[in-house]
């Protein structure tokens, strides 16, 4: 991945003309503004490496000298994740958070040797999967330490075992989404975990952050797929055995899933897989308003009739999606015709997707359709669903394009019960709008519901504004206002992006003082020197 953005050089996504117009109207974005490109690699400011010769030798003995890297590119590409503030800093040439070295162990035993060496020398350790964290999860923090290293897990890339009878696969932590799907696909299987970061994120990162795939309403939440896992910590190893279920006391897996690298390194996980679908059907629906669509989704979910993918855009996101996905095309025309027929000015687009056998897909589709129709929905047919499916990984490429045009663009997500969803939606949106508008920039705030549960759902916000001179202060104010509003409205500080550095401040409200003490106690036992991913998950 390029060090300043998403994807590889040459893979860019062009912004449709209609989208430029929308951004000009909504946030006053200036289409004539000079493109602000990232500085050249040689211009990035990096701190001098701090590891002494003896430490370097010990680490080289652990992983092999060729797997200790401290060149400019390796250090820079492990300096931050892929959040908006990360990219703003990197693009401006600030590489001050770069680790002193990047280590590439090839086995759990080598991970163990690295952790032992780092604990002895009090060197901070950041487990690094795909580096796609959007919450500051992989940024090294070395204050009070003798240095910081990133353990890049890309060499742990073996499919250890596939049990096609039990439908499980034991996968090493560094495997990426495409590597897994290729390997499982050859056996007629799929993991079915498709976060938008699928192209680069890894098994270890998913498990360490409780990530949610786009099909999570059906089967794609990683925490529901973990049967067992192996964590190597400075003080020893924890093996949560792969079992379908167990009554033997508290579930150790639950302590390790979502541990965000602060307890140790997840070296492999046994995950539930499924037969690769032989049929899929994605389609669009239209609702007169966000509350109408939300209510239809609630009824559908509580009747056990949800599709695998279920997304409902609010009015703002609907407008944005229509312009980006199909400027002047079928979806936009169908949407507008619907609005005209009902004498309305706006409405909401929903995408539903089913995967399985042809028979199963058809049976579920009919049942879901009748409930959505009863809830006020109008079927738009397959085209909107197929367009969404085709462009579902395009967003991050577009973000680079928006950053080039000096536009603040970020996302945040939360979840709550169905009864509280509307007030959480309003409180979060209002907080974002007033924080950004207070600074004399009209913002564009949009939201969708994308993960449904019997008792509630998640909300996913995207917000944009013209970038101010101090882009980081502008972002910090908006993020802080939204996070305070989420907590005050009873939502979770994160539904799937994890805590990292950016949400740690709100963890006390999330789990309470004794909850924090419990997590700290586990950390002190597994990581007595406190070297594992400092500054993440737990508030200071
Ligand atoms: C464009 C974009 C789209 C995204 N879409 C989604 C989405 O749809 N759903 C979603 O849930 N998230 C999404 N994310 C967030 C991110 O991709 C997820 O959090 C993902 O699970 C991180 O995986 P990774 O391998 O990149 O982990 P990293 O970013 O490398 O690490 C994330 C955290 O996990 C820790 N970690 C990584 N590997 C290990 C390991 N083996 N052992 C212990 N700790 C480890 C790190 O120290 C860090 O704290 C998105 C991010 C971006 C940039």
XYZ file of N, CA, C and O in Angstrom, residues 26-117:
368
model
N -22.781 21.668 -1.358
C -22.970 21.311 0.051
C -21.946 21.919 0.984
O -22.276 22.337 2.080
N -20.678 21.885 0.600
C -19.664 22.344 1.563
C -18.817 23.491 1.016
O -17.819 23.879 1.612
N -19.202 23.979 -0.149
C -18.458 25.091 -0.727
C -17.083 24.677 -1.223
O -16.168 25.502 -1.288
N -16.922 23.367 -1.541
C -15.611 22.915 -2.041
C -15.324 23.618 -3.358
O -16.200 23.719 -4.212
N -14.097 24.075 -3.499
C -13.737 24.854 -4.679
C -13.117 23.937 -5.730
O -12.012 23.429 -5.535
N -13.821 23.688 -6.850
C -13.298 22.740 -7.839
C -12.004 23.226 -8.481
O -11.219 22.433 -8.997
N -11.771 24.566 -8.413
C -10.571 25.097 -9.057
C -9.348 25.084 -8.132
O -8.259 25.484 -8.537
N -9.547 24.618 -6.897
C -8.452 24.686 -5.924
C -7.264 23.837 -6.396
O -7.456 22.750 -6.962
N -6.044 24.365 -6.158
C -4.853 23.609 -6.593
C -4.775 22.305 -5.804
O -5.008 22.302 -4.591
N -4.495 21.214 -6.507
C -4.386 19.922 -5.831
C -3.254 19.959 -4.814
O -2.165 20.427 -5.116
N -3.552 19.456 -3.594
C -2.487 19.411 -2.582
C -1.984 17.970 -2.511
O -2.602 17.111 -1.880
N -0.870 17.690 -3.182
C -0.342 16.333 -3.252
C 0.521 16.044 -2.017
O 1.049 16.970 -1.397
N 0.685 14.783 -1.677
C 1.571 14.449 -0.550
C 3.007 14.848 -0.862
O 3.398 14.870 -2.040
N 3.795 15.151 0.169
C 5.202 15.488 -0.065
C 5.921 14.231 -0.597
O 5.411 13.115 -0.476
N 7.105 14.429 -1.144
C 7.864 13.274 -1.647
C 8.425 12.480 -0.459
O 8.666 13.051 0.617
N 8.629 11.205 -0.689
C 9.118 10.315 0.372
C 10.375 10.871 1.054
O 10.505 10.845 2.276
N 11.287 11.412 0.260
C 12.566 11.906 0.824
C 12.355 13.129 1.720
O 13.205 13.461 2.539
N 11.215 13.811 1.549
C 10.996 15.026 2.350
C 10.344 14.747 3.702
O 10.219 15.651 4.528
N 9.898 13.512 3.910
C 9.220 13.218 5.179
C 10.240 13.269 6.311
O 11.354 12.766 6.186
N 9.814 13.894 7.420
C 10.720 14.015 8.571
C 10.552 12.808 9.493
O 9.456 12.538 10.002
N 11.654 12.067 9.679
C 11.622 10.884 10.544
C 12.598 11.090 11.704
O 13.669 11.666 11.502
N 12.258 10.602 12.886
C 13.220 10.711 14.001
C 14.381 9.738 13.785
O 14.205 8.712 13.120
N 15.541 10.054 14.354
C 16.676 9.125 14.226
C 16.343 7.836 14.975
O 15.731 7.891 16.053
N 16.701 6.666 14.423
C 16.409 5.410 15.140
C 17.159 5.354 16.472
O 18.285 5.833 16.574
N 16.476 4.779 17.493
C 17.086 4.807 18.830
C 17.627 3.464 19.305
O 18.218 3.385 20.360
N 17.384 2.396 18.545
C 17.838 1.092 19.052
C 19.353 0.996 18.966
O 19.939 1.274 17.922
N 19.983 0.592 20.062
C 21.436 0.438 20.066
C 21.842 -0.837 19.333
O 20.992 -1.677 18.992
N 23.137 -0.980 19.117
C 23.664 -2.146 18.390
C 23.310 -3.456 19.069
O 22.919 -4.429 18.404
N 23.368 -3.489 20.413
C 23.107 -4.757 21.111
C 21.641 -5.166 20.943
O 21.321 -6.343 20.714
N 20.735 -4.172 21.028
C 19.305 -4.482 20.877
C 19.033 -4.985 19.459
O 18.318 -5.974 19.245
N 19.652 -4.334 18.520
C 19.456 -4.714 17.125
C 19.937 -6.151 16.885
O 19.282 -6.947 16.217
N 21.084 -6.463 17.490
C 21.642 -7.819 17.325
C 20.723 -8.868 17.937
O 20.494 -9.931 17.367
N 20.180 -8.531 19.106
C 19.287 -9.500 19.772
C 18.024 -9.733 18.928
O 17.550 -10.861 18.789
N 17.515 -8.640 18.336
C 16.306 -8.779 17.505
C 16.627 -9.527 16.217
O 15.832 -10.350 15.742
N 17.826 -9.282 15.678
C 18.232 -9.998 14.466
C 18.382 -11.489 14.771
O 18.024 -12.348 13.956
N 18.839 -11.801 15.978
C 18.973 -13.216 16.342
C 17.586 -13.850 16.444
O 17.397 -15.037 16.158
N 16.595 -13.036 16.825
C 15.233 -13.582 16.987
C 14.562 -13.868 15.649
O 13.869 -14.879 15.494
N 14.741 -12.990 14.669
C 13.952 -13.139 13.420
C 14.822 -13.315 12.163
O 14.289 -13.543 11.073
N 16.138 -13.187 12.321
C 17.009 -13.238 11.129
C 17.306 -11.811 10.697
O 16.378 -10.981 10.631
N 18.552 -11.534 10.389
C 18.966 -10.154 10.137
C 18.196 -9.523 8.971
O 17.875 -8.337 8.979
N 17.843 -10.355 7.978
C 17.138 -9.794 6.817
C 15.688 -9.413 7.149
O 15.026 -8.760 6.349
N 15.229 -9.817 8.325
C 13.854 -9.486 8.710
C 13.778 -8.391 9.769
O 12.763 -8.222 10.447
N 14.888 -7.667 9.915
C 14.870 -6.441 10.733
C 15.067 -5.306 9.755
O 16.098 -5.205 9.092
N 14.069 -4.427 9.645
C 14.186 -3.346 8.647
C 14.099 -1.980 9.336
O 13.228 -1.761 10.169
N 15.046 -1.126 8.968
C 14.926 0.234 9.509
C 15.168 1.269 8.415
O 15.578 2.393 8.692
N 14.898 0.871 7.174
C 15.002 1.835 6.078
C 13.814 2.800 6.159
O 12.802 2.537 6.823
N 13.941 3.907 5.468
C 12.954 4.993 5.502
C 11.547 4.494 5.150
O 10.570 4.753 5.852
N 11.434 3.743 4.076
C 10.108 3.337 3.620
C 9.437 2.377 4.606
O 8.250 2.499 4.901
N 10.223 1.433 5.130
C 9.643 0.475 6.086
C 9.173 1.218 7.335
O 8.053 0.990 7.820
N 10.002 2.114 7.856
C 9.615 2.831 9.087
C 8.391 3.704 8.834
O 7.440 3.708 9.623
N 8.386 4.403 7.712
C 7.279 5.314 7.420
C 5.964 4.550 7.217
O 4.906 4.974 7.685
N 6.035 3.406 6.548
C 4.777 2.696 6.287
C 4.246 1.998 7.545
O 3.172 1.406 7.496
N 4.982 2.072 8.643
C 4.469 1.545 9.903
C 4.288 2.655 10.944
O 4.130 2.388 12.138
N 4.320 3.904 10.488
C 4.236 5.041 11.419
C 2.802 5.335 11.846
O 2.573 5.974 12.872
N 1.833 4.896 11.066
C 0.439 5.266 11.344
C -0.481 4.291 10.624
O -0.041 3.519 9.766
N -1.766 4.388 10.961
C -2.764 3.579 10.266
C -3.305 4.356 9.068
O -2.555 5.086 8.403
N -4.602 4.224 8.830
C -5.189 4.851 7.642
C -6.409 5.702 7.983
O -7.362 5.775 7.221
N -6.337 6.389 9.145
C -7.447 7.294 9.473
C -7.206 8.633 8.791
O -6.107 8.902 8.297
N -8.214 9.485 8.799
C -8.053 10.831 8.224
C -6.879 11.577 8.874
O -5.993 12.049 8.161
N -6.815 11.666 10.248
C -5.669 12.400 10.812
C -4.331 11.745 10.481
O -3.330 12.440 10.288
N -4.303 10.405 10.401
C -3.045 9.727 10.014
C -2.606 10.220 8.638
O -1.438 10.550 8.419
N -3.545 10.258 7.706
C -3.182 10.609 6.327
C -2.812 12.092 6.222
O -1.906 12.450 5.479
N -3.508 12.932 6.985
C -3.164 14.363 6.957
C -1.709 14.539 7.405
O -0.924 15.247 6.780
N -1.356 13.857 8.475
C 0.017 14.001 8.990
C 1.045 13.447 8.006
O 2.050 14.072 7.706
N 0.775 12.238 7.519
C 1.751 11.617 6.605
C 1.927 12.447 5.344
O 3.052 12.688 4.894
N 0.804 12.887 4.772
C 0.880 13.632 3.511
C 1.653 14.942 3.678
O 2.248 15.442 2.729
N 1.605 15.494 4.924
C 2.312 16.767 5.132
C 3.795 16.546 5.434
O 4.541 17.492 5.621
N 4.221 15.273 5.549
C 5.642 14.996 5.767
C 5.996 14.735 7.223
O 7.168 14.716 7.589
N 4.971 14.540 8.079
C 5.235 14.281 9.490
C 5.314 12.765 9.733
O 4.299 12.082 9.797
N 6.543 12.265 9.883
C 6.729 10.836 10.169
C 7.257 10.634 11.574
O 7.938 9.648 11.860
N 6.912 11.586 12.473
C 7.529 11.577 13.809
C 7.162 10.349 14.630
O 7.847 10.022 15.595
N 6.079 9.644 14.273
C 5.689 8.479 15.081
C 6.300 7.182 14.549
O 5.947 6.099 15.025
N 7.195 7.257 13.583
C 7.734 6.020 12.980
C 8.430 5.149 14.023
O 9.108 5.670 14.920
N 8.275 3.826 13.912
C 8.999 2.943 14.839
C 10.494 2.988 14.527
O 10.896 3.382 13.430
N 11.290 2.538 15.487
C 12.742 2.516 15.254
C 13.111 1.406 14.280
O 14.097 1.517 13.556
N 12.321 0.347 14.297
C 12.574 -0.751 13.348
C 11.291 -1.520 13.136
O 10.360 -1.460 13.944
N 11.250 -2.240 12.023
C 10.113 -3.112 11.708
C 10.649 -4.537 11.687
O 11.640 -4.821 11.000
N 9.995 -5.419 12.445
C 10.458 -6.810 12.528
C 9.451 -7.695 11.818
O 8.236 -7.485 11.941
N 9.960 -8.684 11.103
C 9.051 -9.577 10.365
C 9.278 -11.031 10.788
O 9.974 -11.785 10.096
N 8.688 -11.426 11.924
C 8.874 -12.808 12.377
C 8.174 -13.784 11.433
O 7.176 -13.431 10.801
N 8.698 -15.020 11.374
C 8.103 -16.012 10.474
C 7.382 -17.117 11.214
O 6.882 -18.050 10.595
N 7.335 -17.045 12.540
C 6.641 -18.096 13.306
C 6.264 -17.531 14.682
O 6.802 -16.499 15.119
N 5.378 -18.273 15.366
C 4.974 -17.853 16.720
C 6.188 -17.889 17.648
O 6.309 -17.054 18.558
N 7.104 -18.828 17.405
C 8.307 -18.926 18.256
C 9.159 -17.673 18.087
O 9.721 -17.148 19.049
N 9.261 -17.192 16.861
C 10.032 -15.955 16.632
C 9.336 -14.752 17.280
O 9.991 -13.852 17.798
N 8.014 -14.748 17.253
C 7.279 -13.661 17.930
C 7.638 -13.678 19.410
O 7.957 -12.646 20.019
N 7.640 -14.879 19.975
C 7.957 -15.047 21.399
C 9.355 -14.491 21.702
O 9.549 -13.751 22.680
N 10.321 -14.813 20.829
C 11.703 -14.362 21.050
C 11.790 -12.826 20.978
O 12.503 -12.190 21.761
N 11.037 -12.244 20.053
C 11.033 -10.774 19.940
C 10.464 -10.155 21.216
O 11.027 -9.194 21.767
N 9.349 -10.715 21.697
C 8.713 -10.132 22.890
C 9.632 -10.251 24.107
O 9.721 -9.333 24.929
N 10.343 -11.376 24.205
C 11.264 -11.554 25.333
C 12.364 -10.492 25.269
O 12.670 -9.825 26.270
N 12.927 -10.300 24.086
C 14.003 -9.304 23.932
C 13.481 -7.904 24.247
O 14.137 -7.122 24.953
